[in-house]
Amino acid sequence: MARHRVLLTGANGFIGAHILSQLLGRDVSVRAVVRSEAKAAALRADFASCASQLDFAIVPDMAADGAYADALTSTDTPFDTVIHTASPFLYKAVTSNRDFMDPAVRGTTEVLKAVKAHAGSVERVIITSSFAAVAPLADQAAMTGKVYTEADWNPITWEQAVQDESNRNAAYQGSKKFAEEAAWKFLETEKPNFDIVTFTPPMVYGPLQHTVRKISNLNQSNDRIYSLFINSSKDTELPINGIYLYTDPRDLAAAHVSAVFTPAASNQRFLICAGQISSQRISDILRAHVPELAERTPVGTPGKDSLPENPYGASSRRAEEVLGVTYRSAEETFVQLARQLLEIEKREEEGK
Protein backbone atom coordinates (compact mmCIF):
# COMPACT_ATOMS: atom_id res chain seq x y z
CA MET A 1 0.00 0.00 0.00
CA ALA A 2 1.33 3.45 -0.92
CA ARG A 3 2.47 5.71 1.89
CA HIS A 4 -0.06 8.37 2.86
CA ARG A 5 0.81 11.99 2.06
CA VAL A 6 -0.85 14.46 4.45
CA LEU A 7 -1.03 18.25 4.57
CA LEU A 8 -1.34 19.30 8.23
CA THR A 9 -2.26 22.87 9.17
CA GLY A 10 -1.48 24.20 12.63
CA ALA A 11 1.30 21.63 12.94
CA ASN A 12 3.14 23.64 15.59
CA GLY A 13 0.07 23.99 17.81
CA PHE A 14 -0.77 22.06 20.96
CA ILE A 15 -2.99 19.51 19.20
CA GLY A 16 -1.29 19.73 15.81
CA ALA A 17 2.12 18.73 17.17
CA HIS A 18 0.66 15.58 18.70
CA ILE A 19 -1.02 14.72 15.40
CA LEU A 20 2.25 15.35 13.59
CA SER A 21 4.16 13.09 15.97
CA GLN A 22 1.70 10.24 15.57
CA LEU A 23 1.52 10.58 11.78
CA LEU A 24 5.29 10.39 11.56
CA GLY A 25 5.18 7.38 13.86
CA ARG A 26 2.91 5.68 11.32
CA ASP A 27 5.42 6.33 8.49
CA VAL A 28 3.19 9.01 6.94
CA SER A 29 4.76 11.71 4.77
CA VAL A 30 3.68 15.11 6.11
CA ARG A 31 3.81 18.68 4.90
CA ALA A 32 3.43 20.85 7.98
CA VAL A 33 1.80 24.24 7.44
CA VAL A 34 2.97 26.97 9.82
CA ARG A 35 2.86 30.77 9.85
CA SER A 36 6.58 31.54 9.76
CA GLU A 37 10.02 30.12 9.02
CA ALA A 38 10.85 30.44 12.72
CA LYS A 39 7.98 28.09 13.59
CA ALA A 40 9.12 25.69 10.88
CA ALA A 41 12.64 25.72 12.31
CA ALA A 42 11.33 24.90 15.77
CA LEU A 43 9.43 21.89 14.43
CA ARG A 44 12.44 20.75 12.42
CA ALA A 45 14.40 20.67 15.65
CA ASP A 46 11.66 18.82 17.55
CA PHE A 47 11.29 16.19 14.82
CA ALA A 48 14.88 16.05 13.52
CA SER A 49 14.86 12.25 13.43
CA CYS A 50 11.96 12.31 10.94
CA ALA A 51 13.46 14.76 8.44
CA SER A 52 12.94 12.42 5.49
CA GLN A 53 9.17 12.31 6.14
CA LEU A 54 8.61 15.98 6.88
CA ASP A 55 8.58 19.18 4.83
CA PHE A 56 7.02 22.59 5.36
CA ALA A 57 4.84 25.28 3.83
CA ILE A 58 4.68 28.83 5.19
CA VAL A 59 1.20 30.39 5.20
CA PRO A 60 1.30 33.68 7.16
CA ASP A 61 -2.44 34.44 6.80
CA MET A 62 -4.66 31.38 6.65
CA ALA A 63 -7.79 33.40 5.95
CA ALA A 64 -6.36 35.16 2.90
CA ASP A 65 -7.67 34.39 -0.58
CA GLY A 66 -5.69 31.55 -2.09
CA ALA A 67 -3.73 31.04 1.13
CA TYR A 68 -3.16 27.33 0.58
CA ALA A 69 -2.74 27.17 -3.21
CA ASP A 70 1.04 26.91 -3.19
CA ALA A 71 1.13 24.60 -0.15
CA LEU A 72 -1.09 22.12 -1.98
CA THR A 73 0.53 22.25 -5.41
CA SER A 74 4.29 22.48 -4.87
CA THR A 75 4.79 18.81 -4.10
CA ASP A 76 6.20 15.88 -6.06
CA THR A 77 3.95 13.41 -4.22
CA PRO A 78 0.24 14.29 -4.35
CA PHE A 79 -1.67 14.63 -1.09
CA ASP A 80 -4.43 12.18 -0.23
CA THR A 81 -5.47 13.75 3.09
CA VAL A 82 -5.64 17.23 4.60
CA ILE A 83 -5.90 17.71 8.37
CA HIS A 84 -6.95 21.22 9.34
CA THR A 85 -6.23 22.01 12.99
CA ALA A 86 -5.10 25.61 12.64
CA SER A 87 -7.02 28.43 14.25
CA PRO A 88 -6.66 31.71 12.34
CA PHE A 89 -6.43 33.83 15.50
CA LEU A 90 -4.89 34.01 18.95
CA TYR A 91 -7.53 34.30 21.69
CA LYS A 92 -5.48 36.85 23.63
CA ALA A 93 -4.96 39.03 20.53
CA VAL A 94 -8.61 39.39 19.54
CA THR A 95 -9.95 42.95 19.78
CA SER A 96 -13.54 42.47 18.57
CA ASN A 97 -16.04 39.65 18.27
CA ARG A 98 -15.77 39.72 14.50
CA ASP A 99 -12.05 39.00 14.90
CA PHE A 100 -13.23 35.56 15.99
CA MET A 101 -16.10 34.98 13.63
CA ASP A 102 -15.02 36.03 10.14
CA PRO A 103 -11.48 34.58 10.14
CA ALA A 104 -12.69 31.29 11.64
CA VAL A 105 -15.15 30.69 8.83
CA ARG A 106 -12.75 31.92 6.13
CA GLY A 107 -9.89 29.90 7.58
CA THR A 108 -11.94 26.73 7.08
CA THR A 109 -13.51 27.55 3.73
CA GLU A 110 -10.18 28.67 2.24
CA VAL A 111 -8.74 25.22 2.95
CA LEU A 112 -11.73 23.49 1.37
CA LYS A 113 -11.77 25.76 -1.69
CA ALA A 114 -8.04 25.29 -2.22
CA VAL A 115 -8.28 21.51 -1.97
CA LYS A 116 -11.12 21.42 -4.49
CA ALA A 117 -9.33 23.76 -6.90
CA HIS A 118 -5.73 22.53 -6.64
CA ALA A 119 -5.57 19.05 -5.10
CA GLY A 120 -7.84 16.62 -6.89
CA SER A 121 -5.92 13.72 -5.35
CA VAL A 122 -7.21 14.54 -1.86
CA GLU A 123 -9.81 12.06 -0.71
CA ARG A 124 -10.47 13.33 2.81
CA VAL A 125 -10.33 16.58 4.77
CA ILE A 126 -10.24 16.17 8.56
CA ILE A 127 -11.16 19.23 10.63
CA THR A 128 -10.58 19.93 14.31
CA SER A 129 -13.71 21.65 15.55
CA SER A 130 -14.74 22.00 19.20
CA PHE A 131 -17.34 21.01 21.78
CA ALA A 132 -18.24 24.70 21.62
CA ALA A 133 -19.90 23.84 18.29
CA VAL A 134 -21.96 21.18 20.05
CA ALA A 135 -23.22 22.63 23.33
CA PRO A 136 -24.37 26.07 24.60
CA LEU A 137 -21.39 26.56 26.89
CA ALA A 138 -22.45 30.10 27.73
CA ASP A 139 -25.57 28.69 29.37
CA GLN A 140 -24.44 25.68 31.37
CA ALA A 141 -27.72 25.65 33.30
CA ALA A 142 -29.41 24.66 30.04
CA MET A 143 -26.97 21.76 29.73
CA THR A 144 -27.92 20.15 33.04
CA GLY A 145 -28.34 16.39 32.81
CA LYS A 146 -27.91 16.20 29.06
CA VAL A 147 -25.58 13.69 27.42
CA TYR A 148 -24.35 15.33 24.23
CA THR A 149 -23.76 13.44 21.00
CA GLU A 150 -22.64 14.29 17.48
CA ALA A 151 -26.26 15.15 16.61
CA ASP A 152 -26.20 18.23 18.86
CA TRP A 153 -25.31 21.77 17.78
CA ASN A 154 -24.82 24.89 19.85
CA PRO A 155 -27.98 26.98 19.20
CA ILE A 156 -26.09 30.29 19.26
CA THR A 157 -26.90 32.58 16.34
CA TRP A 158 -24.48 34.80 14.44
CA GLU A 159 -26.16 37.88 15.89
CA GLN A 160 -25.81 36.60 19.45
CA ALA A 161 -22.15 35.83 18.86
CA VAL A 162 -21.18 39.27 17.53
CA GLN A 163 -23.50 41.73 19.27
CA ASP A 164 -22.04 41.81 22.81
CA GLU A 165 -18.47 43.08 22.61
CA SER A 166 -18.00 42.39 26.32
CA ASN A 167 -18.62 38.67 25.75
CA ARG A 168 -15.64 37.15 23.94
CA ASN A 169 -16.69 33.65 24.98
CA ALA A 170 -19.90 33.87 22.96
CA ALA A 171 -17.91 34.96 19.91
CA TYR A 172 -15.42 32.14 20.39
CA GLN A 173 -18.20 29.56 20.62
CA GLY A 174 -19.95 31.03 17.62
CA SER A 175 -16.73 30.95 15.62
CA LYS A 176 -16.37 27.22 16.24
CA LYS A 177 -19.97 26.48 15.35
CA PHE A 178 -20.07 28.51 12.15
CA ALA A 179 -16.65 27.35 10.95
CA GLU A 180 -17.68 23.72 11.24
CA GLU A 181 -21.12 24.43 9.83
CA ALA A 182 -19.46 26.09 6.83
CA ALA A 183 -17.49 22.90 6.17
CA TRP A 184 -20.61 20.75 6.05
CA LYS A 185 -22.38 23.31 3.85
CA PHE A 186 -19.39 23.29 1.48
CA LEU A 187 -19.67 19.53 1.20
CA GLU A 188 -23.38 19.80 0.43
CA THR A 189 -23.26 22.65 -2.07
CA GLU A 190 -19.87 22.21 -3.78
CA LYS A 191 -19.92 18.40 -3.95
CA PRO A 192 -16.12 18.02 -3.94
CA ASN A 193 -14.27 14.78 -4.67
CA PHE A 194 -13.25 14.50 -1.02
CA ASP A 195 -15.24 13.61 2.08
CA ILE A 196 -15.07 15.38 5.46
CA VAL A 197 -14.47 14.24 9.04
CA THR A 198 -14.81 16.60 12.01
CA PHE A 199 -13.80 16.28 15.66
CA THR A 200 -15.45 18.19 18.51
CA PRO A 201 -13.34 17.81 21.68
CA PRO A 202 -14.15 19.63 24.94
CA MET A 203 -11.30 20.91 27.15
CA VAL A 204 -8.00 19.39 26.04
CA TYR A 205 -5.53 18.87 28.88
CA GLY A 206 -2.26 17.00 28.77
CA PRO A 207 1.47 17.06 28.03
CA LEU A 208 2.96 19.09 25.21
CA GLN A 209 4.59 17.36 22.25
CA HIS A 210 6.39 20.45 20.91
CA THR A 211 8.98 22.50 22.75
CA VAL A 212 7.61 25.33 24.90
CA ARG A 213 10.27 27.33 26.71
CA LYS A 214 8.13 29.78 28.65
CA ILE A 215 5.01 29.39 30.75
CA SER A 216 3.61 32.47 29.00
CA ASN A 217 3.63 30.50 25.73
CA LEU A 218 1.37 27.72 26.98
CA ASN A 219 -1.86 26.98 25.17
CA GLN A 220 -4.96 28.25 26.94
CA SER A 221 -6.18 25.01 28.54
CA ASN A 222 -2.82 24.00 29.99
CA ASP A 223 -2.24 27.56 31.13
CA ARG A 224 -5.44 27.16 33.16
CA ILE A 225 -3.95 24.14 34.94
CA TYR A 226 -0.70 25.96 35.62
CA SER A 227 -2.32 29.18 36.82
CA LEU A 228 -5.00 27.63 39.03
CA PHE A 229 -3.46 24.39 40.29
CA ILE A 230 0.34 24.83 40.16
CA ASN A 231 1.13 28.54 40.45
CA SER A 232 -1.11 28.79 43.49
CA SER A 233 -1.11 27.75 47.15
CA LYS A 234 -2.74 24.98 49.17
CA ASP A 235 -4.91 27.44 51.10
CA THR A 236 -6.31 29.16 48.01
CA GLU A 237 -9.97 28.53 47.28
CA LEU A 238 -10.47 25.68 44.84
CA PRO A 239 -11.09 26.95 41.28
CA ILE A 240 -14.56 26.63 39.78
CA ASN A 241 -15.06 23.59 37.57
CA GLY A 242 -15.59 25.51 34.35
CA ILE A 243 -16.16 23.16 31.41
CA TYR A 244 -15.71 19.83 33.18
CA LEU A 245 -15.53 17.53 30.17
CA TYR A 246 -12.02 16.87 28.88
CA THR A 247 -9.76 14.74 26.75
CA ASP A 248 -6.03 14.15 26.47
CA PRO A 249 -4.33 15.59 23.35
CA ARG A 250 -2.66 12.25 22.64
CA ASP A 251 -6.02 10.48 22.48
CA LEU A 252 -7.48 13.26 20.35
CA ALA A 253 -4.48 13.02 18.02
CA ALA A 254 -4.91 9.26 17.79
CA ALA A 255 -8.50 9.80 16.67
CA HIS A 256 -7.34 12.15 13.89
CA VAL A 257 -4.71 9.68 12.73
CA SER A 258 -7.18 6.80 12.83
CA ALA A 259 -9.46 8.83 10.57
CA VAL A 260 -6.70 8.93 7.95
CA PHE A 261 -6.71 5.14 7.80
CA THR A 262 -10.44 4.38 8.36
CA PRO A 263 -12.76 4.52 5.32
CA ALA A 264 -15.82 4.13 7.57
CA ALA A 265 -15.15 7.56 9.10
CA SER A 266 -16.39 9.17 5.87
CA ASN A 267 -18.55 12.27 6.36
CA GLN A 268 -18.89 11.72 10.09
CA ARG A 269 -18.66 13.98 13.09
CA PHE A 270 -16.93 12.60 16.19
CA LEU A 271 -17.14 13.70 19.82
CA ILE A 272 -13.87 12.88 21.59
CA CYS A 273 -14.31 13.00 25.36
CA ALA A 274 -12.52 11.05 28.09
CA GLY A 275 -15.15 11.98 30.68
CA GLN A 276 -15.91 14.41 33.45
CA ILE A 277 -13.25 15.99 35.65
CA SER A 278 -13.91 18.32 38.59
CA SER A 279 -11.47 20.82 40.04
CA GLN A 280 -11.46 18.76 43.24
CA ARG A 281 -10.43 15.63 41.42
CA ILE A 282 -7.66 17.45 39.57
CA SER A 283 -6.43 18.75 42.92
CA ASP A 284 -6.61 15.32 44.54
CA ILE A 285 -4.67 13.72 41.67
CA LEU A 286 -1.93 16.34 41.69
CA ARG A 287 -1.55 16.38 45.47
CA ALA A 288 -1.43 12.57 45.62
CA HIS A 289 1.11 12.05 42.85
CA VAL A 290 3.28 15.19 42.62
CA PRO A 291 4.94 15.86 45.99
CA GLU A 292 6.37 19.19 44.80
CA LEU A 293 2.83 20.55 44.74
CA ALA A 294 1.99 19.88 48.38
CA GLU A 295 2.20 23.59 49.24
CA ARG A 296 1.06 24.87 45.86
CA THR A 297 -2.11 23.08 44.76
CA PRO A 298 -5.37 24.18 46.46
CA VAL A 299 -6.58 21.49 48.88
CA GLY A 300 -10.33 22.05 48.67
CA THR A 301 -12.23 19.18 50.27
CA PRO A 302 -10.33 16.02 49.32
CA GLY A 303 -12.50 13.22 47.98
CA LYS A 304 -15.61 15.37 47.61
CA ASP A 305 -17.60 15.07 44.40
CA SER A 306 -17.66 18.72 43.38
CA LEU A 307 -19.51 18.30 40.09
CA PRO A 308 -22.93 19.93 40.04
CA GLU A 309 -26.03 17.88 40.69
CA ASN A 310 -27.14 16.04 37.54
CA PRO A 311 -24.06 17.03 35.50
CA TYR A 312 -23.99 17.09 31.72
CA GLY A 313 -21.90 14.59 29.80
CA ALA A 314 -20.88 13.51 26.32
CA SER A 315 -20.97 10.20 24.49
CA SER A 316 -17.89 9.10 22.52
CA ARG A 317 -19.45 5.82 21.49
CA ARG A 318 -19.23 6.57 17.77
CA ALA A 319 -15.49 7.33 17.96
CA GLU A 320 -14.87 4.21 20.02
CA GLU A 321 -16.77 1.98 17.58
CA VAL A 322 -15.64 3.49 14.27
CA LEU A 323 -12.13 4.71 15.08
CA GLY A 324 -11.18 2.46 17.96
CA VAL A 325 -10.55 5.42 20.25
CA THR A 326 -9.51 4.65 23.83
CA TYR A 327 -8.71 7.03 26.67
CA ARG A 328 -5.89 7.45 29.15
CA SER A 329 -6.64 7.72 32.84
CA ALA A 330 -7.02 11.14 34.41
CA GLU A 331 -4.01 10.32 36.58
CA GLU A 332 -1.82 9.80 33.53
CA THR A 333 -3.04 12.99 31.87
CA PHE A 334 -2.74 15.39 34.78
CA VAL A 335 0.34 13.98 36.52
CA GLN A 336 2.38 13.94 33.32
CA LEU A 337 1.18 17.44 32.46
CA ALA A 338 2.02 18.81 35.92
CA ARG A 339 5.52 17.34 35.87
CA GLN A 340 6.15 18.82 32.45
CA LEU A 341 4.89 22.24 33.53
CA LEU A 342 7.15 22.17 36.58
CA GLU A 343 10.08 21.35 34.32
CA ILE A 344 9.26 24.26 31.99
CA GLU A 345 8.97 26.53 35.03
CA LYS A 346 12.32 25.32 36.38
CA ARG A 347 14.14 25.80 33.07
CA GLU A 348 12.68 29.26 32.66
CA GLU A 349 13.78 30.26 36.16
CA GLU A 350 17.29 28.96 35.44
CA GLY A 351 17.35 30.91 32.19
CA LYS A 352 17.81 27.86 30.00
Coordinates of C-alpha atoms in Angstrom, one line a residue:
M1 CA 0.0 0.0 0.0
A2 CA 1.3 3.5 -0.9
R3 CA 2.5 5.7 1.9
H4 CA -0.1 8.4 2.9
R5 CA 0.8 12.0 2.1
V6 CA -0.8 14.5 4.5
L7 CA -1.0 18.3 4.6
L8 CA -1.3 19.3 8.2
T9 CA -2.3 22.9 9.2
G10 CA -1.5 24.2 12.6
A11 CA 1.3 21.6 12.9
N12 CA 3.1 23.6 15.6
G13 CA 0.1 24.0 17.8
F14 CA -0.8 22.1 21.0
I15 CA -3.0 19.5 19.2
G16 CA -1.3 19.7 15.8
A17 CA 2.1 18.7 17.2
H18 CA 0.7 15.6 18.7
I19 CA -1.0 14.7 15.4
L20 CA 2.3 15.4 13.6
S21 CA 4.2 13.1 16.0
Q22 CA 1.7 10.2 15.6
L23 CA 1.5 10.6 11.8
L24 CA 5.3 10.4 11.6
G25 CA 5.2 7.4 13.9
R26 CA 2.9 5.7 11.3
D27 CA 5.4 6.3 8.5
V28 CA 3.2 9.0 6.9
S29 CA 4.8 11.7 4.8
V30 CA 3.7 15.1 6.1
R31 CA 3.8 18.7 4.9
A32 CA 3.4 20.9 8.0
V33 CA 1.8 24.2 7.4
V34 CA 3.0 27.0 9.8
R35 CA 2.9 30.8 9.8
S36 CA 6.6 31.5 9.8
E37 CA 10.0 30.1 9.0
A38 CA 10.8 30.4 12.7
K39 CA 8.0 28.1 13.6
A40 CA 9.1 25.7 10.9
A41 CA 12.6 25.7 12.3
A42 CA 11.3 24.9 15.8
L43 CA 9.4 21.9 14.4
R44 CA 12.4 20.7 12.4
A45 CA 14.4 20.7 15.6
D46 CA 11.7 18.8 17.6
F47 CA 11.3 16.2 14.8
A48 CA 14.9 16.0 13.5
S49 CA 14.9 12.2 13.4
C50 CA 12.0 12.3 10.9
A51 CA 13.5 14.8 8.4
S52 CA 12.9 12.4 5.5
Q53 CA 9.2 12.3 6.1
L54 CA 8.6 16.0 6.9
D55 CA 8.6 19.2 4.8
F56 CA 7.0 22.6 5.4
A57 CA 4.8 25.3 3.8
I58 CA 4.7 28.8 5.2
V59 CA 1.2 30.4 5.2
P60 CA 1.3 33.7 7.2
D61 CA -2.4 34.4 6.8
M62 CA -4.7 31.4 6.7
A63 CA -7.8 33.4 6.0
A64 CA -6.4 35.2 2.9
D65 CA -7.7 34.4 -0.6
G66 CA -5.7 31.6 -2.1
A67 CA -3.7 31.0 1.1
Y68 CA -3.2 27.3 0.6
A69 CA -2.7 27.2 -3.2
D70 CA 1.0 26.9 -3.2
A71 CA 1.1 24.6 -0.2
L72 CA -1.1 22.1 -2.0
T73 CA 0.5 22.2 -5.4
S74 CA 4.3 22.5 -4.9
T75 CA 4.8 18.8 -4.1
D76 CA 6.2 15.9 -6.1
T77 CA 4.0 13.4 -4.2
P78 CA 0.2 14.3 -4.3
F79 CA -1.7 14.6 -1.1
D80 CA -4.4 12.2 -0.2
T81 CA -5.5 13.7 3.1
V82 CA -5.6 17.2 4.6
I83 CA -5.9 17.7 8.4
H84 CA -6.9 21.2 9.3
T85 CA -6.2 22.0 13.0
A86 CA -5.1 25.6 12.6
S87 CA -7.0 28.4 14.2
P88 CA -6.7 31.7 12.3
F89 CA -6.4 33.8 15.5
L90 CA -4.9 34.0 18.9
Y91 CA -7.5 34.3 21.7
K92 CA -5.5 36.8 23.6
A93 CA -5.0 39.0 20.5
V94 CA -8.6 39.4 19.5
T95 CA -10.0 43.0 19.8
S96 CA -13.5 42.5 18.6
N97 CA -16.0 39.6 18.3
R98 CA -15.8 39.7 14.5
D99 CA -12.1 39.0 14.9
F100 CA -13.2 35.6 16.0
M101 CA -16.1 35.0 13.6
D102 CA -15.0 36.0 10.1
P103 CA -11.5 34.6 10.1
A104 CA -12.7 31.3 11.6
V105 CA -15.2 30.7 8.8
R106 CA -12.7 31.9 6.1
G107 CA -9.9 29.9 7.6
T108 CA -11.9 26.7 7.1
T109 CA -13.5 27.6 3.7
E110 CA -10.2 28.7 2.2
V111 CA -8.7 25.2 3.0
L112 CA -11.7 23.5 1.4
K113 CA -11.8 25.8 -1.7
A114 CA -8.0 25.3 -2.2
V115 CA -8.3 21.5 -2.0
K116 CA -11.1 21.4 -4.5
A117 CA -9.3 23.8 -6.9
H118 CA -5.7 22.5 -6.6
A119 CA -5.6 19.0 -5.1
G120 CA -7.8 16.6 -6.9
S121 CA -5.9 13.7 -5.4
V122 CA -7.2 14.5 -1.9
E123 CA -9.8 12.1 -0.7
R124 CA -10.5 13.3 2.8
V125 CA -10.3 16.6 4.8
I126 CA -10.2 16.2 8.6
I127 CA -11.2 19.2 10.6
T128 CA -10.6 19.9 14.3
S129 CA -13.7 21.6 15.6
S130 CA -14.7 22.0 19.2
F131 CA -17.3 21.0 21.8
A132 CA -18.2 24.7 21.6
A133 CA -19.9 23.8 18.3
V134 CA -22.0 21.2 20.1
A135 CA -23.2 22.6 23.3
P136 CA -24.4 26.1 24.6
L137 CA -21.4 26.6 26.9
A138 CA -22.4 30.1 27.7
D139 CA -25.6 28.7 29.4
Q140 CA -24.4 25.7 31.4
A141 CA -27.7 25.7 33.3
A142 CA -29.4 24.7 30.0
M143 CA -27.0 21.8 29.7
T144 CA -27.9 20.2 33.0
G145 CA -28.3 16.4 32.8
K146 CA -27.9 16.2 29.1
V147 CA -25.6 13.7 27.4
Y148 CA -24.3 15.3 24.2
T149 CA -23.8 13.4 21.0
E150 CA -22.6 14.3 17.5
A151 CA -26.3 15.1 16.6
D152 CA -26.2 18.2 18.9
W153 CA -25.3 21.8 17.8
N154 CA -24.8 24.9 19.8
P155 CA -28.0 27.0 19.2
I156 CA -26.1 30.3 19.3
T157 CA -26.9 32.6 16.3
W158 CA -24.5 34.8 14.4
E159 CA -26.2 37.9 15.9
Q160 CA -25.8 36.6 19.5
A161 CA -22.2 35.8 18.9
V162 CA -21.2 39.3 17.5
Q163 CA -23.5 41.7 19.3
D164 CA -22.0 41.8 22.8
E165 CA -18.5 43.1 22.6
S166 CA -18.0 42.4 26.3
N167 CA -18.6 38.7 25.7
R168 CA -15.6 37.1 23.9
N169 CA -16.7 33.6 25.0
A170 CA -19.9 33.9 23.0
A171 CA -17.9 35.0 19.9
Y172 CA -15.4 32.1 20.4
Q173 CA -18.2 29.6 20.6
G174 CA -20.0 31.0 17.6
S175 CA -16.7 30.9 15.6
K176 CA -16.4 27.2 16.2
K177 CA -20.0 26.5 15.4
F178 CA -20.1 28.5 12.2
A179 CA -16.7 27.4 11.0
E180 CA -17.7 23.7 11.2
E181 CA -21.1 24.4 9.8
A182 CA -19.5 26.1 6.8
A183 CA -17.5 22.9 6.2
W184 CA -20.6 20.7 6.0
K185 CA -22.4 23.3 3.9
F186 CA -19.4 23.3 1.5
L187 CA -19.7 19.5 1.2
E188 CA -23.4 19.8 0.4
T189 CA -23.3 22.7 -2.1
E190 CA -19.9 22.2 -3.8
K191 CA -19.9 18.4 -4.0
P192 CA -16.1 18.0 -3.9
N193 CA -14.3 14.8 -4.7
F194 CA -13.3 14.5 -1.0
D195 CA -15.2 13.6 2.1
I196 CA -15.1 15.4 5.5
V197 CA -14.5 14.2 9.0
T198 CA -14.8 16.6 12.0
F199 CA -13.8 16.3 15.7
T200 CA -15.5 18.2 18.5
P201 CA -13.3 17.8 21.7
P202 CA -14.2 19.6 24.9
M203 CA -11.3 20.9 27.2
V204 CA -8.0 19.4 26.0
Y205 CA -5.5 18.9 28.9
G206 CA -2.3 17.0 28.8
P207 CA 1.5 17.1 28.0
L208 CA 3.0 19.1 25.2
Q209 CA 4.6 17.4 22.3
H210 CA 6.4 20.4 20.9
T211 CA 9.0 22.5 22.7
V212 CA 7.6 25.3 24.9
R213 CA 10.3 27.3 26.7
K214 CA 8.1 29.8 28.7
I215 CA 5.0 29.4 30.8
S216 CA 3.6 32.5 29.0
N217 CA 3.6 30.5 25.7
L218 CA 1.4 27.7 27.0
N219 CA -1.9 27.0 25.2
Q220 CA -5.0 28.2 26.9
S221 CA -6.2 25.0 28.5
N222 CA -2.8 24.0 30.0
D223 CA -2.2 27.6 31.1
R224 CA -5.4 27.2 33.2
I225 CA -4.0 24.1 34.9
Y226 CA -0.7 26.0 35.6
S227 CA -2.3 29.2 36.8
L228 CA -5.0 27.6 39.0
F229 CA -3.5 24.4 40.3
I230 CA 0.3 24.8 40.2
N231 CA 1.1 28.5 40.4
S232 CA -1.1 28.8 43.5
S233 CA -1.1 27.7 47.2
K234 CA -2.7 25.0 49.2
D235 CA -4.9 27.4 51.1
T236 CA -6.3 29.2 48.0
E237 CA -10.0 28.5 47.3
L238 CA -10.5 25.7 44.8
P239 CA -11.1 27.0 41.3
I240 CA -14.6 26.6 39.8
N241 CA -15.1 23.6 37.6
G242 CA -15.6 25.5 34.3
I243 CA -16.2 23.2 31.4
Y244 CA -15.7 19.8 33.2
L245 CA -15.5 17.5 30.2
Y246 CA -12.0 16.9 28.9
T247 CA -9.8 14.7 26.7
D248 CA -6.0 14.1 26.5
P249 CA -4.3 15.6 23.4
R250 CA -2.7 12.3 22.6
D251 CA -6.0 10.5 22.5
L252 CA -7.5 13.3 20.3
A253 CA -4.5 13.0 18.0
A254 CA -4.9 9.3 17.8
A255 CA -8.5 9.8 16.7
H256 CA -7.3 12.1 13.9
V257 CA -4.7 9.7 12.7
S258 CA -7.2 6.8 12.8
A259 CA -9.5 8.8 10.6
V260 CA -6.7 8.9 7.9
F261 CA -6.7 5.1 7.8
T262 CA -10.4 4.4 8.4
P263 CA -12.8 4.5 5.3
A264 CA -15.8 4.1 7.6
A265 CA -15.2 7.6 9.1
S266 CA -16.4 9.2 5.9
N267 CA -18.5 12.3 6.4
Q268 CA -18.9 11.7 10.1
R269 CA -18.7 14.0 13.1
F270 CA -16.9 12.6 16.2
L271 CA -17.1 13.7 19.8
I272 CA -13.9 12.9 21.6
C273 CA -14.3 13.0 25.4
A274 CA -12.5 11.1 28.1
G275 CA -15.1 12.0 30.7
Q276 CA -15.9 14.4 33.5
I277 CA -13.3 16.0 35.7
S278 CA -13.9 18.3 38.6
S279 CA -11.5 20.8 40.0
Q280 CA -11.5 18.8 43.2
R281 CA -10.4 15.6 41.4
I282 CA -7.7 17.4 39.6
S283 CA -6.4 18.8 42.9
D284 CA -6.6 15.3 44.5
I285 CA -4.7 13.7 41.7
L286 CA -1.9 16.3 41.7
R287 CA -1.5 16.4 45.5
A288 CA -1.4 12.6 45.6
H289 CA 1.1 12.1 42.8
V290 CA 3.3 15.2 42.6
P291 CA 4.9 15.9 46.0
E292 CA 6.4 19.2 44.8
L293 CA 2.8 20.6 44.7
A294 CA 2.0 19.9 48.4
E295 CA 2.2 23.6 49.2
R296 CA 1.1 24.9 45.9
T297 CA -2.1 23.1 44.8
P298 CA -5.4 24.2 46.5
V299 CA -6.6 21.5 48.9
G300 CA -10.3 22.0 48.7
T301 CA -12.2 19.2 50.3
P302 CA -10.3 16.0 49.3
G303 CA -12.5 13.2 48.0
K304 CA -15.6 15.4 47.6
D305 CA -17.6 15.1 44.4
S306 CA -17.7 18.7 43.4
L307 CA -19.5 18.3 40.1
P308 CA -22.9 19.9 40.0
E309 CA -26.0 17.9 40.7
N310 CA -27.1 16.0 37.5
P311 CA -24.1 17.0 35.5
Y312 CA -24.0 17.1 31.7
G313 CA -21.9 14.6 29.8
A314 CA -20.9 13.5 26.3
S315 CA -21.0 10.2 24.5
S316 CA -17.9 9.1 22.5
R317 CA -19.5 5.8 21.5
R318 CA -19.2 6.6 17.8
A319 CA -15.5 7.3 18.0
E320 CA -14.9 4.2 20.0
E321 CA -16.8 2.0 17.6
V322 CA -15.6 3.5 14.3
L323 CA -12.1 4.7 15.1
G324 CA -11.2 2.5 18.0
V325 CA -10.6 5.4 20.3
T326 CA -9.5 4.7 23.8
Y327 CA -8.7 7.0 26.7
R328 CA -5.9 7.5 29.1
S329 CA -6.6 7.7 32.8
A330 CA -7.0 11.1 34.4
E331 CA -4.0 10.3 36.6
E332 CA -1.8 9.8 33.5
T333 CA -3.0 13.0 31.9
F334 CA -2.7 15.4 34.8
V335 CA 0.3 14.0 36.5
Q336 CA 2.4 13.9 33.3
L337 CA 1.2 17.4 32.5
A338 CA 2.0 18.8 35.9
R339 CA 5.5 17.3 35.9
Q340 CA 6.1 18.8 32.5
L341 CA 4.9 22.2 33.5
L342 CA 7.1 22.2 36.6
E343 CA 10.1 21.3 34.3
I344 CA 9.3 24.3 32.0
E345 CA 9.0 26.5 35.0
K346 CA 12.3 25.3 36.4
R347 CA 14.1 25.8 33.1
E348 CA 12.7 29.3 32.7
E349 CA 13.8 30.3 36.2
E350 CA 17.3 29.0 35.4
G351 CA 17.4 30.9 32.2
K352 CA 17.8 27.9 30.0

